[in-house]
Coordinates of C-alpha atoms in Angstrom, one line a residue:
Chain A
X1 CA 17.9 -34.2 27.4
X2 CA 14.4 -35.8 28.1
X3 CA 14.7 -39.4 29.2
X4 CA 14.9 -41.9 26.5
X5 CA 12.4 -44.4 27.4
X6 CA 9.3 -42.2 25.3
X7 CA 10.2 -41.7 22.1
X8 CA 10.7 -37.9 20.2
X9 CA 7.3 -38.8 18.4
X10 CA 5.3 -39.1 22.3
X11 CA 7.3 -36.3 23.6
X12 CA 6.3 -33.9 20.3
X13 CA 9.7 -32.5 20.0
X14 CA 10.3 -30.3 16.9
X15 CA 13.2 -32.1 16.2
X16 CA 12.4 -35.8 16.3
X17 CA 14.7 -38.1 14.1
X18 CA 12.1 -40.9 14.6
X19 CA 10.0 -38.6 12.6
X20 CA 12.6 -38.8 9.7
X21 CA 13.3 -42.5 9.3
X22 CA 9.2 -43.9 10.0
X23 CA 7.6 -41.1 7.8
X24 CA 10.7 -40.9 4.8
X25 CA 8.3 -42.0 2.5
X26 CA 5.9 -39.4 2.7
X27 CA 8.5 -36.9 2.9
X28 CA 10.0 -37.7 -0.5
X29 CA 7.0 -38.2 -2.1
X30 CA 5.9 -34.5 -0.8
X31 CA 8.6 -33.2 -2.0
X32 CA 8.9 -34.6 -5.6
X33 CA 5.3 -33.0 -5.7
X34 CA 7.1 -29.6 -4.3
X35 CA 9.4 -29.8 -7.0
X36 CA 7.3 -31.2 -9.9
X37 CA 4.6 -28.3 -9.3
X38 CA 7.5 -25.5 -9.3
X39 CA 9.4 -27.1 -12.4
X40 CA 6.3 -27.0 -14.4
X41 CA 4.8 -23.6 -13.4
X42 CA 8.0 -22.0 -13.9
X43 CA 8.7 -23.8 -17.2
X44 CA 5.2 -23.2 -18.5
X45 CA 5.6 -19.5 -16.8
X46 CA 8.9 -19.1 -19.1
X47 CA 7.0 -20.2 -22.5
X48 CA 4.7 -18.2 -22.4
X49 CA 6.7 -15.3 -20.8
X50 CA 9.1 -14.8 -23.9
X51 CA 6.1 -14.0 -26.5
X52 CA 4.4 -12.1 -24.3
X53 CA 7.8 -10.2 -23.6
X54 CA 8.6 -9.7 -27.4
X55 CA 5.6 -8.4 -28.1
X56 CA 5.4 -6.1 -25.1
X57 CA 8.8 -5.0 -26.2
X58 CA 8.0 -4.2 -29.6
X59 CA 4.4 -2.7 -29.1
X60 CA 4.7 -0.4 -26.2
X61 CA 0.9 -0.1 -26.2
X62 CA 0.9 -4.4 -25.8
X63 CA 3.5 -3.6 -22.7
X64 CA 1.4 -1.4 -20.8
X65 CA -1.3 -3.5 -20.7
X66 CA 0.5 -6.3 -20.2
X67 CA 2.4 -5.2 -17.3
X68 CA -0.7 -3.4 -15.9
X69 CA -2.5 -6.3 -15.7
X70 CA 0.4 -8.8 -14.3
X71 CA 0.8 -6.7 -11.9
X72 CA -2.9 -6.6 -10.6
X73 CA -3.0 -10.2 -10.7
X74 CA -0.1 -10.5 -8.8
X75 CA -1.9 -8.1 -6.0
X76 CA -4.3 -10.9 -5.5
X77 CA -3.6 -12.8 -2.6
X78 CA -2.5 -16.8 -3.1
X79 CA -5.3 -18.3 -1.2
X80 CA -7.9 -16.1 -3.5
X81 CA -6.3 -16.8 -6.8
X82 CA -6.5 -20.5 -5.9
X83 CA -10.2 -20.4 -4.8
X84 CA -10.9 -18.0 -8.2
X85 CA -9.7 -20.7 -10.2
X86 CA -11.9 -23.4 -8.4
X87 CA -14.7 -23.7 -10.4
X88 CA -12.9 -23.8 -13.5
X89 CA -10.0 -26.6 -12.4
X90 CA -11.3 -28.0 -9.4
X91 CA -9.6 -29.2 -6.7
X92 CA -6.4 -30.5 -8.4
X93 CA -3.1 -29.8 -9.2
X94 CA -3.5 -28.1 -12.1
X95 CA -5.3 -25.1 -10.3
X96 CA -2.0 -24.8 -8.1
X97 CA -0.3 -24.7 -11.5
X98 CA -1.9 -22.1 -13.1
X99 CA -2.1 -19.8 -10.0
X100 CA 1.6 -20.2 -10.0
X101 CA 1.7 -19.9 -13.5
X102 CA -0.1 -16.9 -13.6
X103 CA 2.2 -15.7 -10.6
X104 CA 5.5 -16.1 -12.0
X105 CA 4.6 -14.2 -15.4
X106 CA 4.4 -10.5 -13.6
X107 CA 8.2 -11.5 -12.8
X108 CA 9.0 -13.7 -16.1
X109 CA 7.3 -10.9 -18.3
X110 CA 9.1 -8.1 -16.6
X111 CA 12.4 -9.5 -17.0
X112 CA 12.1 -10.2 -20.5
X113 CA 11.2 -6.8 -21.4
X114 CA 13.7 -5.2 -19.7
X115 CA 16.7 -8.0 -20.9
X116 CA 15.3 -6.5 -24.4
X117 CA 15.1 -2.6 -23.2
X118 CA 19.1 -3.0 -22.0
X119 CA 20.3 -4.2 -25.5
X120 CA 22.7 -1.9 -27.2
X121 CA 21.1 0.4 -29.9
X122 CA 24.5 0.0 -31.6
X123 CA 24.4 -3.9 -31.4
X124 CA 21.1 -4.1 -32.9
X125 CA 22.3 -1.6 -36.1
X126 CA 24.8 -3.5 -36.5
X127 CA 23.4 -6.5 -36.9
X128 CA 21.0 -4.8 -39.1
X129 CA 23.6 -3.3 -41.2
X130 CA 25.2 -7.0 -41.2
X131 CA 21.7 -8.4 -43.0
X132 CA 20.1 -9.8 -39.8
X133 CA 16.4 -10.2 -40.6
X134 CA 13.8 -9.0 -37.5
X135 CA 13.5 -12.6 -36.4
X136 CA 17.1 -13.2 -36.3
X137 CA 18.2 -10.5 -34.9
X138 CA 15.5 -11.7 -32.3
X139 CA 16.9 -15.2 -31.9
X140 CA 20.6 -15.1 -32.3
X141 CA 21.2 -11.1 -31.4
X142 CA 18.5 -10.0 -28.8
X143 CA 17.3 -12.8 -26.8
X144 CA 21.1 -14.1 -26.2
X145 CA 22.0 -10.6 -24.9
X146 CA 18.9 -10.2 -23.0
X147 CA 19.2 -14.1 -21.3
X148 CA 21.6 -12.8 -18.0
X149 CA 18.0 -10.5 -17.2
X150 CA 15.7 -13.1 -18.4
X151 CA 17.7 -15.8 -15.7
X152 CA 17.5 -13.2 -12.9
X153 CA 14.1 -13.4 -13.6
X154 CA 13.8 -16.9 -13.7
X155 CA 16.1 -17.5 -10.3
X156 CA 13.6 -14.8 -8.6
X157 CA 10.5 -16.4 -9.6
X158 CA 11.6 -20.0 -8.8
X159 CA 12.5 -18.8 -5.2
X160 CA 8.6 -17.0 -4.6
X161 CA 7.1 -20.0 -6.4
X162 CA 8.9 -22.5 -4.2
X163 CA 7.1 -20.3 -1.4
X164 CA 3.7 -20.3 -2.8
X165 CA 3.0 -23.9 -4.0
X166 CA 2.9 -24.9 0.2
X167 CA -0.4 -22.5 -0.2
X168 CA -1.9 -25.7 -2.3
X169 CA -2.6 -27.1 0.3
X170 CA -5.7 -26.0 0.8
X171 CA -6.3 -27.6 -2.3
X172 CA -4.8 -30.8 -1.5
X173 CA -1.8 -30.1 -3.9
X174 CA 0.7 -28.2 -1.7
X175 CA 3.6 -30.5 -1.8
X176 CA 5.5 -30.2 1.9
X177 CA 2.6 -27.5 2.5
X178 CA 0.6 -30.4 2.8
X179 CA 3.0 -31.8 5.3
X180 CA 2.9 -28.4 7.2
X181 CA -1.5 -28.2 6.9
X182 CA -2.0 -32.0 8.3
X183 CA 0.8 -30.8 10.9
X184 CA -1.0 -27.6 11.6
X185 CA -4.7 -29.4 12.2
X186 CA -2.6 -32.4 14.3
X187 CA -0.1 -29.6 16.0
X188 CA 2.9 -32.5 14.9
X189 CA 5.6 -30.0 15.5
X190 CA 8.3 -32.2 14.3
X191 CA 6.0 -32.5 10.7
X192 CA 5.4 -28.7 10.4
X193 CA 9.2 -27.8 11.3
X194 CA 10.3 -30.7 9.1
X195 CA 8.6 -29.7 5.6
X196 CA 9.1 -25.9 7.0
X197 CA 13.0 -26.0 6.8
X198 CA 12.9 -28.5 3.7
X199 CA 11.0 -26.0 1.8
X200 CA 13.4 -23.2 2.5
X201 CA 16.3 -25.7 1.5
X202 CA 14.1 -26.4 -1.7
X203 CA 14.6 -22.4 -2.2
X204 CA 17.9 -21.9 -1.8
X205 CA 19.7 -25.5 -3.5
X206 CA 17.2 -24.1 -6.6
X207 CA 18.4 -20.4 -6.7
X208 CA 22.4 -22.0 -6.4
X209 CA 21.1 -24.1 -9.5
X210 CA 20.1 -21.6 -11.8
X211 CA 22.6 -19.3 -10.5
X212 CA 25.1 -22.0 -11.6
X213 CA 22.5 -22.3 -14.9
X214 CA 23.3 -18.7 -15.2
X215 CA 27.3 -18.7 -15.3
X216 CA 27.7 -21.1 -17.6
X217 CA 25.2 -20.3 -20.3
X218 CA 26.6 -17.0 -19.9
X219 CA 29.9 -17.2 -20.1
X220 CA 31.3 -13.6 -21.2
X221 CA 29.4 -12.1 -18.0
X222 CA 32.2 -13.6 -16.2
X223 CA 35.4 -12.6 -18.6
X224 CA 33.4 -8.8 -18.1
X225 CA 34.2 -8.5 -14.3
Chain B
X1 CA -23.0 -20.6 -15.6
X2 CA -24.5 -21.8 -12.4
X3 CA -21.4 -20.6 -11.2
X4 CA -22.0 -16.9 -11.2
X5 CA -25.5 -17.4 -10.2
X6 CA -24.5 -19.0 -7.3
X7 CA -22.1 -16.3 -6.6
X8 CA -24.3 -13.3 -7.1
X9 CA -27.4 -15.2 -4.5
X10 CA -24.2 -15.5 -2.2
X11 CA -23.9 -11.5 -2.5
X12 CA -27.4 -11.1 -2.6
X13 CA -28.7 -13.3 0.8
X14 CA -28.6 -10.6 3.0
X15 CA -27.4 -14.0 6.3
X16 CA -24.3 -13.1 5.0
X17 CA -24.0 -9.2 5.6
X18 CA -24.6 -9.9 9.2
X19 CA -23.4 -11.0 12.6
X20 CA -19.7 -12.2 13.5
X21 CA -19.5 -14.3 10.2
X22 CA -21.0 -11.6 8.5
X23 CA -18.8 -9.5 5.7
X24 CA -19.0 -6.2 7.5
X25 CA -17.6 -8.3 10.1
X26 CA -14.6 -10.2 8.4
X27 CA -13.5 -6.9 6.6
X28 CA -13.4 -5.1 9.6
X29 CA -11.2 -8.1 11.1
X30 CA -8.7 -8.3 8.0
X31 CA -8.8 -4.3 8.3
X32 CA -8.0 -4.5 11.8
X33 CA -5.1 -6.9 11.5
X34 CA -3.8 -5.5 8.8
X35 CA -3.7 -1.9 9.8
X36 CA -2.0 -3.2 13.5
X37 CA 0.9 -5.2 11.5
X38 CA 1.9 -2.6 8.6
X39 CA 1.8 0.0 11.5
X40 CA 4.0 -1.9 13.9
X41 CA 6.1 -2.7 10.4
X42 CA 6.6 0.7 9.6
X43 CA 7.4 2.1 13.4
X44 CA 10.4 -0.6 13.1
X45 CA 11.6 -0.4 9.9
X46 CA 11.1 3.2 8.5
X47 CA 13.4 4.6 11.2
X48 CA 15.9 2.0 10.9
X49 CA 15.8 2.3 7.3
X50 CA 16.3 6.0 7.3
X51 CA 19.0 6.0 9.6
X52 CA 20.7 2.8 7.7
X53 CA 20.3 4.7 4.5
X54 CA 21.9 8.2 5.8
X55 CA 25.0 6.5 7.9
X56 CA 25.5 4.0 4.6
X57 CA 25.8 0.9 6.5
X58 CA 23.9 -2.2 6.4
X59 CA 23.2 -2.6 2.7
X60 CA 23.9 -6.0 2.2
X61 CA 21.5 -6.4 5.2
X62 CA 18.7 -4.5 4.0
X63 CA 18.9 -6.3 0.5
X64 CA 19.5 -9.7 1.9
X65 CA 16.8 -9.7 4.4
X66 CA 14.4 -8.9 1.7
X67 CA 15.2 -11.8 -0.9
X68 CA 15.6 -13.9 2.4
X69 CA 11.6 -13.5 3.0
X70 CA 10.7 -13.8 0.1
X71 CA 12.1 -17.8 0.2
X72 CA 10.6 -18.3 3.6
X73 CA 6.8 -19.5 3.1
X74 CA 4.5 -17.5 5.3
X75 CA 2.3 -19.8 5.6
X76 CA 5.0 -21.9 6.9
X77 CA 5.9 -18.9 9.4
X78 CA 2.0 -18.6 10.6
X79 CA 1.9 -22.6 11.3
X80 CA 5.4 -22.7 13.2
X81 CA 4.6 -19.4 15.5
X82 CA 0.5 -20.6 16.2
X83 CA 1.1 -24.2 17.4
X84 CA 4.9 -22.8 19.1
X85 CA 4.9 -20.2 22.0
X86 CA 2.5 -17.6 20.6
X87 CA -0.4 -20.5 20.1
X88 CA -3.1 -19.4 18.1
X89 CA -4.6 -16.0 18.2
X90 CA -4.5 -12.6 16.8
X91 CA -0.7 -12.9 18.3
X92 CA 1.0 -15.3 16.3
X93 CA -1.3 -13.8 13.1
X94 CA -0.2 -9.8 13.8
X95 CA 3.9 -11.0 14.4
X96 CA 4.2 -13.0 11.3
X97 CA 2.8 -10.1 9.5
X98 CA 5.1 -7.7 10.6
X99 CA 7.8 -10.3 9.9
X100 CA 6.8 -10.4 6.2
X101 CA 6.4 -6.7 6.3
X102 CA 9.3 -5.6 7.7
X103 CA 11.7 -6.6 4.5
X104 CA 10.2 -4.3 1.7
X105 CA 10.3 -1.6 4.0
X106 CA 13.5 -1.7 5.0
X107 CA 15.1 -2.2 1.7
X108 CA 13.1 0.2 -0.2
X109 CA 13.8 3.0 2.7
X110 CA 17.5 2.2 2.3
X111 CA 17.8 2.0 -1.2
X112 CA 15.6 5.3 -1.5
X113 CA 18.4 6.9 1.2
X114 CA 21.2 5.8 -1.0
X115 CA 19.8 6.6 -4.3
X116 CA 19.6 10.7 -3.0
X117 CA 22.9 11.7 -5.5
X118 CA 25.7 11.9 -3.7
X119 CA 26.7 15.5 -4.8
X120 CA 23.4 17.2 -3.9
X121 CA 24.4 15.5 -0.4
X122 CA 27.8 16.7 -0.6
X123 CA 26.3 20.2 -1.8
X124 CA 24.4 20.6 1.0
X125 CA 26.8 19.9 3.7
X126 CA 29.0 22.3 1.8
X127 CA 26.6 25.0 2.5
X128 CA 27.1 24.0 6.1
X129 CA 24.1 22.0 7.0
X130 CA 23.9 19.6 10.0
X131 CA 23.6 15.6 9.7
X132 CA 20.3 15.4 11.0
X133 CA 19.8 18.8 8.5
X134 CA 20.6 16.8 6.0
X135 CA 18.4 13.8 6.6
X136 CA 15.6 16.1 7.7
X137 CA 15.6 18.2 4.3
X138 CA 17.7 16.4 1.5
X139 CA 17.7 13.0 1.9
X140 CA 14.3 12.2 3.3
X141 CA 12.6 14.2 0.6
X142 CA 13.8 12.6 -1.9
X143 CA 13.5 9.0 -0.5
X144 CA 9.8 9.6 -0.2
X145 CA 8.9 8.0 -3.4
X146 CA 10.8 4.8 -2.6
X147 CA 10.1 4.3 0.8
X148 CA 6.4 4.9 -0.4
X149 CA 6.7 1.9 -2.8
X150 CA 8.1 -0.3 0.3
X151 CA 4.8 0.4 2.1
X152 CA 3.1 -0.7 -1.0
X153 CA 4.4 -3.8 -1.4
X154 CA 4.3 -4.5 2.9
X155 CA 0.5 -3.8 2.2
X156 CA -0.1 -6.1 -0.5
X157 CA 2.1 -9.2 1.5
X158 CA 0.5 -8.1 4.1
X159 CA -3.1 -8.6 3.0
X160 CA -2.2 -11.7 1.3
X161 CA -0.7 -13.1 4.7
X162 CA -3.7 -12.3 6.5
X163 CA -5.6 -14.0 4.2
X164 CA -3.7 -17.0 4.7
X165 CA -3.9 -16.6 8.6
X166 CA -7.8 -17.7 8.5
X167 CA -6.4 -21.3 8.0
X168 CA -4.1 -21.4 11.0
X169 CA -5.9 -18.8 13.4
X170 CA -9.3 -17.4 11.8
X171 CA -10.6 -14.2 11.6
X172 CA -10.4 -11.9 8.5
X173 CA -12.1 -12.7 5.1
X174 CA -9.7 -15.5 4.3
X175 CA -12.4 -17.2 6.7
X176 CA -15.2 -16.7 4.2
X177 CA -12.9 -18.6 1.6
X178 CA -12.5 -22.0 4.1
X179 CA -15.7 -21.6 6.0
X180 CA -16.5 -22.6 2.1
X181 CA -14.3 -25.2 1.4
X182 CA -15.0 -27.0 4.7
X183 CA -19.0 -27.2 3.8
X184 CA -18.0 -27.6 0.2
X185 CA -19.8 -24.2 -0.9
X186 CA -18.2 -23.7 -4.0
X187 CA -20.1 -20.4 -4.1
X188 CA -19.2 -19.1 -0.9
X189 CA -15.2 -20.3 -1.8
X190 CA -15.6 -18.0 -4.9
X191 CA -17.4 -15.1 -3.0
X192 CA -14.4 -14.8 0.1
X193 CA -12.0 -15.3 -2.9
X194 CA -13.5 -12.2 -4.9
X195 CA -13.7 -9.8 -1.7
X196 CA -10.1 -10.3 -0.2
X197 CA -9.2 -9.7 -4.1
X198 CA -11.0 -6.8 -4.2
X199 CA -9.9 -5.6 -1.1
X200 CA -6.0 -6.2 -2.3
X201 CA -6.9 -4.3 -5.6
X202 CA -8.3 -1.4 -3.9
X203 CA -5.2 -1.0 -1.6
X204 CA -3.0 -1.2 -4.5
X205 CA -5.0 1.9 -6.0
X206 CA -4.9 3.9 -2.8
X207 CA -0.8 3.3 -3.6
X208 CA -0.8 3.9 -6.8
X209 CA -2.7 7.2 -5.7
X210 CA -0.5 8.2 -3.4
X211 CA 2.5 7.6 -5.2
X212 CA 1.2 9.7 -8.1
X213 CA 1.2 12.1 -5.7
X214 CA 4.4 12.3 -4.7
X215 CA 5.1 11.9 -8.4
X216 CA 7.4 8.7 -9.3
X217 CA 5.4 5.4 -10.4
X218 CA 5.7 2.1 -7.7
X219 CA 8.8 0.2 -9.4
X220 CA 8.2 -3.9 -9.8
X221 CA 6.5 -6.2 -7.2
X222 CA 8.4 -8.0 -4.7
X223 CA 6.4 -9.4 -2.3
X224 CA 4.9 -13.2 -2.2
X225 CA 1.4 -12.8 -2.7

């Protein structure tokens, strides 16, 4: 459209495949960050979601208070959880982490209990009955019948975190949200669109991965429908 | 614990209760945004939720458009609309609000229309009441709860958005929190951090409050915080 002696970079198109092939460096890099700092939150997230899950499970008292306060922390916007955790962490990535960390355990936690909640009272006796033990009925009863809930969980809180780690930025650890804050102070439309639509790809290749995760760890879900 | 000293003689220097960087000040901006963009939310989306939930159409919509947002960063959203067409200002702040807002409204108000039981419905247009009759008296009424939640969560993301705005436009107390990291005041990082928490906290009671009142408690978080 525009003439092709200035280049996409000049003109500050929001496309701009000159952007692509002089900055792919920086791009990957950002994004191995993007995915690094959602792989470990969630994964941390998980571990210590599951105890925290079987015990709210079992002690309904634990639950209530667990809940109750995931979900207060949860209320607390991104930008303040991150600058709460300042003076503890610093400015690094592991303050991203555990904001996200914290984050993801209102959904992990939930999910868990209710994966537990939808278990068959008949199931359970009759692994009882059958000489299952409380930790084995746990382990190879409970937890395998509760994973298509747990999954969910995981899928959903992969997708938000994948949202919130570009709020890291303001710590310097955003992944592509550091693409989109230099962009922002710079108003590099190309860099801000970029890292914009990258992080939404991110989202949605991640949620077709652990729904594909999903279907083949849980196989009889499918021979149900 | 220089730390919380330095946050309390933050609370305490009376500079910072005053003028347009003031806290009366910031509060009454992230008030003031806020307020505008779940009101605008709700003049869209309640209606069209309503009337999606009564006719039965649109489902996949309604769902769709909420786990949709919830991949899409908003901090992302706020960058791409300030340095596009809106530029920066209270414009480009108040419409990716009501972007983020518009999703948990609309799904929770169509879910809350469909879960009315479908005999009571049925019932009631046996006894020869009108459509709108119907909506008006059955329907609605028992939506309430539901639809209540959706403004809930449209609060919450929408106080958490705001906050996020003071990077990409100012105004609000997200500016407290990077007025502090751009002088490296620690204390004042902490301070902005603890009042937009508080103020997300206290909105979440006024919810939980209100939907005590109408008598069904707020069902899991959504939102990206």
């Amino acid at each position: 459209m525009a003439s092709s002696s200035t280049s996409c970079l000049q003109r500050n198109d929001w496309v701009c495949g000159e952007y692509l092939t002089t900055r792919a460096d920086l791009i990957a890099s950002s994004a191995l960050e993007h995915v690094v700092l959602t792989a470990v939150s969630v994964a941390l997230g998980l571990a210590i979601a599951l105890p925290l899950g079987v015990l709210a499970f079992r002690f309904r008292r634990v639950g209530a208070v667990v809940l109750g306060a995931s979900t207060a922390l949860y209320t607390i916007p991104s930008l303040a959880m991150f600058s709460l955790l300042l003076p503890f962490t610093g400015l690094s990535a592991t303050t991203v982490v555990v904001g996200l960390v914290l984050y993801s355990l209102t959904i992990l936690v939930r999910n868990v209990v209710a994966g537990l909640q939808a278990v068959p009272a008949d199931v359970v006796e009759s692994a009882t009955g059958t000489g299952y033990g409380p930790v084995s009925l746990l382990l190879r009863v409970q937890l395998p019948l509760a994973l298509p809930t747990i999954l969910a969980g995981v899928r959903v809180a992969t997708v938000s975190t994948v949202a919130l780690v570009t709020v890291g930025a303001i710590l310097g650890h955003g992944g592509l949200g550091d693409l989109i804050y230099s962009g922002l102070r710079t108003q590099f439309q190309a860099e801000v669109l970029t890292a914009t639509v990258l992080v939404v790809a991110l989202a949605v290749v991640a949620d077709l991965l652990l729904l594909g995760l999903q279907r083949a760890v849980t196989p009889w879900q499918r021979a149900a429908r | 614990m220089s730390a919380v000293s330095d946050v309390v003689d933050w609370f305490a220097d009376p500079t910072h209760w005053e003028g347009p960087g003031g806290v009366p000040t910031r509060l009454l901006e992230h008030l003031g945004l806020s307020a505008a963009a779940l009101g605008i939310a709700c003049a869209i989306a309640v209606p069209l939720a309503l009337w999606l939930g009564h006719v039965g159409r649109g489902g996949p919509l309604a769902v769709n458009l909420a786990n949709t947002g919830r991949a899409v960063p908003t901090f992302a959203v706020l960058v791409l609309l300030a340095i596009g067409p809106l530029g920066f200002g209270p414009g480009s702040t108040v419409t990716a609000l009501v972007l983020f807002a518009v999703p948990p409204i609309l799904t929770n108000g169509y879910v809350g229309m469909r879960e009315v039981d479908r005999d009571v419905v049925e019932a009631a247009k046996g006894v020869g009441m009108s459509p709108w009759q119907v909506a008006r008296t059955v329907e609605l009424p028992l939506a309430v709860p539901l639809l209540l939640n959706g403004i809930r969560l449209a609060a919450v993301q929408v106080i958490a958005t705001a906050t996020i705005a003071a990077l990409v436009a100012g105004g609000g107390l997200g500016n407290i929190i990077l007025l502090g990291f751009g002088t490296q005041d620690q204390a004042a990082v902490v301070a902005g951090a603890l009042l937009v928490a508080a103020f997300a906290l206290v909105t979440e009671l006024v919810f939980v409050v209100l939907a005590g009142l109408v008598g069904r408690r707020p069902s899991p978080a959504v939102a990206e915080p």
